[in-house]
Amino acid sequence: MHILLSNDDGIHAPGLAALANSLKQIGKVTIAAPDRERSATGHAITVYYPLRVRQVPYADDITAYAVDGTPADCVRLALEALIPADDPCTLVVSGINKGVNLGTDVIYSGTVSAAVEAAVMTLPAIAVSMVDDRQSALPWQSAAQITSQIVLATVKRKIDADTVLNINIPALPYHQIKGVQVTRLGMRRYKD
């Protein structure tokens, strides 16, 4: 299994690092993420200037690229040009985002948009976010462990290529999380 990771918090985000370290235990990992934070960019793509890509040092056995574009740009560029055709990705995972993506948040979310771009390109995808309850240290490893279990379950069930799962994980230690519940997307409205 070859997994492409992306996000909207940037190449140096702690959620991305935790996810990469967890997922490399179950498959090959390549990262293509924005060179800086690109939260709330929605499904924007870059059309009026050339994208710049640089390979950045990362953990062992992980190839990582920093892209000066949006999360959707990162996924499209990785799948079309950065990843060799003889070693294609089988799944895209975007996250772990700092802060939830609930209801209409998914319209604005760069995290979810990276996953949606994968589905547009006919790959199954998972967007992962964690509740940011303003605690000083978020349990990134806990969220990464849960994500790895969900990745294995989705591969086993062979989810459709145009499917996007949007997962929100509470900011709790792993042993305090009681399980997974499938729900429908709700509405979330903001004022001011």
PDB file of C-alpha atoms in Angstrom:
ATOM      1  CA  MET A   1       0.000   0.000   0.000  1.00  0.00           C
ATOM      2  CA  HIS A   2       1.314   3.450  -0.979  1.00  0.00           C
ATOM      3  CA  ILE A   3      -0.253   6.346   0.953  1.00  0.00           C
ATOM      4  CA  LEU A   4      -0.039  10.002  -0.039  1.00  0.00           C
ATOM      5  CA  LEU A   5      -0.265  12.400   2.910  1.00  0.00           C
ATOM      6  CA  SER A   6      -1.210  16.041   2.704  1.00  0.00           C
ATOM      7  CA  ASN A   7      -2.773  18.681   4.944  1.00  0.00           C
ATOM      8  CA  ASP A   8      -3.564  22.383   5.180  1.00  0.00           C
ATOM      9  CA  ASP A   9      -1.466  23.152   8.277  1.00  0.00           C
ATOM     10  CA  GLY A  10       1.815  22.927   6.373  1.00  0.00           C
ATOM     11  CA  ILE A  11       4.726  20.552   5.910  1.00  0.00           C
ATOM     12  CA  HIS A  12       6.032  21.091   9.454  1.00  0.00           C
ATOM     13  CA  ALA A  13       2.714  20.568  11.293  1.00  0.00           C
ATOM     14  CA  PRO A  14       2.843  18.182  14.267  1.00  0.00           C
ATOM     15  CA  GLY A  15      -0.301  16.366  13.123  1.00  0.00           C
ATOM     16  CA  LEU A  16       1.281  15.531   9.771  1.00  0.00           C
ATOM     17  CA  ALA A  17       4.440  14.232  11.457  1.00  0.00           C
ATOM     18  CA  ALA A  18       2.475  12.007  13.852  1.00  0.00           C
ATOM     19  CA  LEU A  19       0.388  10.641  10.999  1.00  0.00           C
ATOM     20  CA  ALA A  20       3.440   9.961   8.824  1.00  0.00           C
ATOM     21  CA  ASN A  21       5.203   8.102  11.619  1.00  0.00           C
ATOM     22  CA  SER A  22       2.123   5.987  12.313  1.00  0.00           C
ATOM     23  CA  LEU A  23       1.202   5.194   8.709  1.00  0.00           C
ATOM     24  CA  LYS A  24       4.751   4.238   7.684  1.00  0.00           C
ATOM     25  CA  GLN A  25       4.246   1.184   9.916  1.00  0.00           C
ATOM     26  CA  ILE A  26       1.513  -0.101   7.565  1.00  0.00           C
ATOM     27  CA  GLY A  27       2.613   1.122   4.135  1.00  0.00           C
ATOM     28  CA  LYS A  28       4.869   3.326   2.050  1.00  0.00           C
ATOM     29  CA  VAL A  29       4.308   7.036   2.744  1.00  0.00           C
ATOM     30  CA  THR A  30       4.899  10.028   0.479  1.00  0.00           C
ATOM     31  CA  ILE A  31       4.090  13.558   1.630  1.00  0.00           C
ATOM     32  CA  ALA A  32       3.072  16.537  -0.490  1.00  0.00           C
ATOM     33  CA  ALA A  33       1.980  19.397   1.738  1.00  0.00           C
ATOM     34  CA  PRO A  34       1.873  23.183   1.577  1.00  0.00           C
ATOM     35  CA  ASP A  35       5.099  24.973   2.462  1.00  0.00           C
ATOM     36  CA  ARG A  36       3.143  27.010   5.032  1.00  0.00           C
ATOM     37  CA  GLU A  37      -0.278  27.024   6.657  1.00  0.00           C
ATOM     38  CA  ARG A  38      -3.130  27.113   4.132  1.00  0.00           C
ATOM     39  CA  SER A  39      -6.142  26.645   6.409  1.00  0.00           C
ATOM     40  CA  ALA A  40      -9.594  27.613   5.126  1.00  0.00           C
ATOM     41  CA  THR A  41      -8.481  27.760   1.494  1.00  0.00           C
ATOM     42  CA  GLY A  42     -11.332  25.516   0.397  1.00  0.00           C
ATOM     43  CA  HIS A  43     -10.834  23.711  -2.887  1.00  0.00           C
ATOM     44  CA  ALA A  44      -8.784  26.480  -4.479  1.00  0.00           C
ATOM     45  CA  ILE A  45      -6.221  25.589  -7.115  1.00  0.00           C
ATOM     46  CA  THR A  46      -3.375  27.689  -8.480  1.00  0.00           C
ATOM     47  CA  VAL A  47      -3.760  28.729 -12.098  1.00  0.00           C
ATOM     48  CA  TYR A  48      -1.906  32.036 -12.633  1.00  0.00           C
ATOM     49  CA  TYR A  49       1.644  31.250 -11.559  1.00  0.00           C
ATOM     50  CA  PRO A  50       3.904  28.190 -11.616  1.00  0.00           C
ATOM     51  CA  LEU A  51       3.938  26.046  -8.492  1.00  0.00           C
ATOM     52  CA  ARG A  52       7.277  25.624  -6.808  1.00  0.00           C
ATOM     53  CA  VAL A  53       8.188  22.325  -5.172  1.00  0.00           C
ATOM     54  CA  ARG A  54      11.132  21.419  -3.017  1.00  0.00           C
ATOM     55  CA  GLN A  55      11.985  18.107  -1.474  1.00  0.00           C
ATOM     56  CA  VAL A  56      12.443  18.424   2.283  1.00  0.00           C
ATOM     57  CA  PRO A  57      14.208  16.117   4.749  1.00  0.00           C
ATOM     58  CA  TYR A  58      11.779  13.995   6.706  1.00  0.00           C
ATOM     59  CA  ALA A  59      11.750  10.750   8.663  1.00  0.00           C
ATOM     60  CA  ASP A  60      13.476   7.651   7.304  1.00  0.00           C
ATOM     61  CA  ASP A  61      11.777   6.012   4.326  1.00  0.00           C
ATOM     62  CA  ILE A  62       9.465   8.993   3.743  1.00  0.00           C
ATOM     63  CA  THR A  63       9.791  11.241   0.706  1.00  0.00           C
ATOM     64  CA  ALA A  64       8.373  14.691   1.443  1.00  0.00           C
ATOM     65  CA  TYR A  65       7.667  17.668  -0.793  1.00  0.00           C
ATOM     66  CA  ALA A  66       6.820  21.229   0.236  1.00  0.00           C
ATOM     67  CA  VAL A  67       4.604  22.932  -2.343  1.00  0.00           C
ATOM     68  CA  ASP A  68       3.926  26.669  -2.495  1.00  0.00           C
ATOM     69  CA  GLY A  69       0.281  26.043  -3.352  1.00  0.00           C
ATOM     70  CA  THR A  70      -2.990  24.953  -1.824  1.00  0.00           C
ATOM     71  CA  PRO A  71      -3.762  21.509  -0.387  1.00  0.00           C
ATOM     72  CA  ALA A  72      -5.644  20.588  -3.588  1.00  0.00           C
ATOM     73  CA  ASP A  73      -2.574  21.662  -5.609  1.00  0.00           C
ATOM     74  CA  CYS A  74      -0.385  19.403  -3.464  1.00  0.00           C
ATOM     75  CA  VAL A  75      -2.504  16.321  -4.089  1.00  0.00           C
ATOM     76  CA  ARG A  76      -2.912  16.916  -7.819  1.00  0.00           C
ATOM     77  CA  LEU A  77       0.773  17.691  -8.332  1.00  0.00           C
ATOM     78  CA  ALA A  78       1.880  14.644  -6.335  1.00  0.00           C
ATOM     79  CA  LEU A  79      -0.448  12.262  -8.165  1.00  0.00           C
ATOM     80  CA  GLU A  80       0.268  13.661 -11.623  1.00  0.00           C
ATOM     81  CA  ALA A  81       3.988  14.447 -11.442  1.00  0.00           C
ATOM     82  CA  LEU A  82       5.854  13.741  -8.206  1.00  0.00           C
ATOM     83  CA  ILE A  83       4.992  10.088  -7.580  1.00  0.00           C
ATOM     84  CA  PRO A  84       6.365   7.638 -10.159  1.00  0.00           C
ATOM     85  CA  ALA A  85       3.788   5.878 -12.321  1.00  0.00           C
ATOM     86  CA  ASP A  86       5.304   2.501 -11.488  1.00  0.00           C
ATOM     87  CA  ASP A  87       4.581   3.014  -7.755  1.00  0.00           C
ATOM     88  CA  PRO A  88       1.123   4.654  -7.657  1.00  0.00           C
ATOM     89  CA  CYS A  89      -0.715   5.679  -4.519  1.00  0.00           C
ATOM     90  CA  THR A  90      -3.649   3.574  -3.386  1.00  0.00           C
ATOM     91  CA  LEU A  91      -5.003   5.993  -0.769  1.00  0.00           C
ATOM     92  CA  VAL A  92      -4.743   9.665   0.190  1.00  0.00           C
ATOM     93  CA  VAL A  93      -4.896  10.809   3.820  1.00  0.00           C
ATOM     94  CA  SER A  94      -5.114  14.495   4.694  1.00  0.00           C
ATOM     95  CA  GLY A  95      -4.420  15.757   8.206  1.00  0.00           C
ATOM     96  CA  ILE A  96      -4.225  15.551  11.109  1.00  0.00           C
ATOM     97  CA  ASN A  97      -5.826  18.982  11.134  1.00  0.00           C
ATOM     98  CA  LYS A  98      -5.711  21.102  14.283  1.00  0.00           C
ATOM     99  CA  GLY A  99      -9.408  21.787  14.807  1.00  0.00           C
ATOM    100  CA  VAL A 100     -12.530  19.939  13.733  1.00  0.00           C
ATOM    101  CA  ASN A 101     -14.204  19.934  10.326  1.00  0.00           C
ATOM    102  CA  LEU A 102     -17.895  19.600  11.056  1.00  0.00           C
ATOM    103  CA  GLY A 103     -20.925  20.364   8.912  1.00  0.00           C
ATOM    104  CA  THR A 104     -20.334  23.181   6.457  1.00  0.00           C
ATOM    105  CA  ASP A 105     -16.710  23.501   7.659  1.00  0.00           C
ATOM    106  CA  VAL A 106     -15.907  20.950   4.961  1.00  0.00           C
ATOM    107  CA  ILE A 107     -16.628  23.583   2.291  1.00  0.00           C
ATOM    108  CA  TYR A 108     -13.895  25.867   3.628  1.00  0.00           C
ATOM    109  CA  SER A 109     -11.440  23.245   4.820  1.00  0.00           C
ATOM    110  CA  GLY A 110      -8.162  22.769   3.001  1.00  0.00           C
ATOM    111  CA  THR A 111      -7.794  19.453   4.845  1.00  0.00           C
ATOM    112  CA  VAL A 112     -11.054  18.108   3.430  1.00  0.00           C
ATOM    113  CA  SER A 113     -10.367  19.660   0.022  1.00  0.00           C
ATOM    114  CA  ALA A 114      -7.099  17.742  -0.296  1.00  0.00           C
ATOM    115  CA  ALA A 115      -9.083  14.541   0.262  1.00  0.00           C
ATOM    116  CA  VAL A 116     -11.787  15.621  -2.181  1.00  0.00           C
ATOM    117  CA  GLU A 117      -9.124  16.310  -4.825  1.00  0.00           C
ATOM    118  CA  ALA A 118      -7.968  12.720  -4.427  1.00  0.00           C
ATOM    119  CA  ALA A 119     -11.524  11.504  -4.997  1.00  0.00           C
ATOM    120  CA  VAL A 120     -11.761  13.712  -8.096  1.00  0.00           C
ATOM    121  CA  MET A 121      -8.653  11.875  -9.288  1.00  0.00           C
ATOM    122  CA  THR A 122     -10.383   8.528  -8.520  1.00  0.00           C
ATOM    123  CA  LEU A 123      -8.568   7.585  -5.332  1.00  0.00           C
ATOM    124  CA  PRO A 124     -10.223   6.865  -1.986  1.00  0.00           C
ATOM    125  CA  ALA A 125      -9.350   9.468   0.624  1.00  0.00           C
ATOM    126  CA  ILE A 126      -9.607  10.224   4.313  1.00  0.00           C
ATOM    127  CA  ALA A 127      -9.582  13.678   5.923  1.00  0.00           C
ATOM    128  CA  VAL A 128      -8.634  13.635   9.609  1.00  0.00           C
ATOM    129  CA  SER A 129      -9.124  16.432  12.131  1.00  0.00           C
ATOM    130  CA  MET A 130      -8.743  16.673  15.873  1.00  0.00           C
ATOM    131  CA  VAL A 131     -10.671  18.765  18.344  1.00  0.00           C
ATOM    132  CA  ASP A 132      -8.545  21.729  19.360  1.00  0.00           C
ATOM    133  CA  ASP A 133      -9.758  22.471  22.852  1.00  0.00           C
ATOM    134  CA  ARG A 134      -6.880  24.885  23.463  1.00  0.00           C
ATOM    135  CA  GLN A 135      -4.896  22.507  25.615  1.00  0.00           C
ATOM    136  CA  SER A 136      -1.162  23.031  25.458  1.00  0.00           C
ATOM    137  CA  ALA A 137      -0.235  19.603  24.092  1.00  0.00           C
ATOM    138  CA  LEU A 138      -2.609  17.816  21.754  1.00  0.00           C
ATOM    139  CA  PRO A 139      -2.483  13.987  21.704  1.00  0.00           C
ATOM    140  CA  TRP A 140      -1.279  13.686  18.097  1.00  0.00           C
ATOM    141  CA  GLN A 141      -0.060  10.110  18.541  1.00  0.00           C
ATOM    142  CA  SER A 142      -3.462   8.997  19.799  1.00  0.00           C
ATOM    143  CA  ALA A 143      -5.206  10.482  16.749  1.00  0.00           C
ATOM    144  CA  ALA A 144      -2.573   8.963  14.450  1.00  0.00           C
ATOM    145  CA  GLN A 145      -3.084   5.521  15.979  1.00  0.00           C
ATOM    146  CA  ILE A 146      -6.838   5.715  15.447  1.00  0.00           C
ATOM    147  CA  THR A 147      -6.302   6.917  11.887  1.00  0.00           C
ATOM    148  CA  SER A 148      -4.023   3.950  11.162  1.00  0.00           C
ATOM    149  CA  GLN A 149      -6.731   1.575  12.363  1.00  0.00           C
ATOM    150  CA  ILE A 150      -9.319   3.295  10.157  1.00  0.00           C
ATOM    151  CA  VAL A 151      -6.950   3.152   7.166  1.00  0.00           C
ATOM    152  CA  LEU A 152      -6.523  -0.597   7.634  1.00  0.00           C
ATOM    153  CA  ALA A 153     -10.298  -1.061   7.945  1.00  0.00           C
ATOM    154  CA  THR A 154     -11.014   0.966   4.792  1.00  0.00           C
ATOM    155  CA  VAL A 155      -8.399  -0.947   2.795  1.00  0.00           C
ATOM    156  CA  LYS A 156      -9.866  -4.236   3.996  1.00  0.00           C
ATOM    157  CA  ARG A 157     -13.391  -3.127   3.015  1.00  0.00           C
ATOM    158  CA  LYS A 158     -12.154  -1.700  -0.290  1.00  0.00           C
ATOM    159  CA  ILE A 159     -13.989   1.618  -0.211  1.00  0.00           C
ATOM    160  CA  ASP A 160     -14.926   3.078  -3.581  1.00  0.00           C
ATOM    161  CA  ALA A 161     -12.384   5.203  -5.408  1.00  0.00           C
ATOM    162  CA  ASP A 162     -14.567   8.304  -5.267  1.00  0.00           C
ATOM    163  CA  THR A 163     -15.222   8.087  -1.524  1.00  0.00           C
ATOM    164  CA  VAL A 164     -14.054  10.616   1.053  1.00  0.00           C
ATOM    165  CA  LEU A 165     -14.250   9.874   4.764  1.00  0.00           C
ATOM    166  CA  ASN A 166     -14.184  12.928   7.038  1.00  0.00           C
ATOM    167  CA  ILE A 167     -13.013  11.901  10.514  1.00  0.00           C
ATOM    168  CA  ASN A 168     -13.037  14.082  13.631  1.00  0.00           C
ATOM    169  CA  ILE A 169     -11.171  12.712  16.637  1.00  0.00           C
ATOM    170  CA  PRO A 170     -11.507  14.023  20.197  1.00  0.00           C
ATOM    171  CA  ALA A 171      -8.365  15.384  21.846  1.00  0.00           C
ATOM    172  CA  LEU A 172      -8.099  12.493  24.288  1.00  0.00           C
ATOM    173  CA  PRO A 173      -5.527   9.836  25.092  1.00  0.00           C
ATOM    174  CA  TYR A 174      -6.062   6.678  23.048  1.00  0.00           C
ATOM    175  CA  HIS A 175      -7.389   4.609  25.974  1.00  0.00           C
ATOM    176  CA  GLN A 176     -10.153   7.174  26.633  1.00  0.00           C
ATOM    177  CA  ILE A 177     -11.621   7.037  23.128  1.00  0.00           C
ATOM    178  CA  LYS A 178     -14.670   4.774  23.205  1.00  0.00           C
ATOM    179  CA  GLY A 179     -14.949   3.836  19.542  1.00  0.00           C
ATOM    180  CA  VAL A 180     -16.004   5.077  16.125  1.00  0.00           C
ATOM    181  CA  GLN A 181     -19.453   6.231  15.083  1.00  0.00           C
ATOM    182  CA  VAL A 182     -20.576   6.861  11.520  1.00  0.00           C
ATOM    183  CA  THR A 183     -22.759   9.953  11.217  1.00  0.00           C
ATOM    184  CA  ARG A 184     -24.218  12.258   8.623  1.00  0.00           C
ATOM    185  CA  LEU A 185     -22.788  15.639   7.786  1.00  0.00           C
ATOM    186  CA  GLY A 186     -24.675  18.310   9.702  1.00  0.00           C
ATOM    187  CA  MET A 187     -25.014  22.073   9.316  1.00  0.00           C
ATOM    188  CA  ARG A 188     -22.753  24.519  11.097  1.00  0.00           C
ATOM    189  CA  ARG A 189     -23.318  28.243  10.743  1.00  0.00           C
ATOM    190  CA  TYR A 190     -21.028  30.996  11.943  1.00  0.00           C
ATOM    191  CA  LYS A 191     -21.967  34.524  12.889  1.00  0.00           C
ATOM    192  CA  ASP A 192     -19.394  37.283  12.631  1.00  0.00           C
TER     193      ASP A 192
END
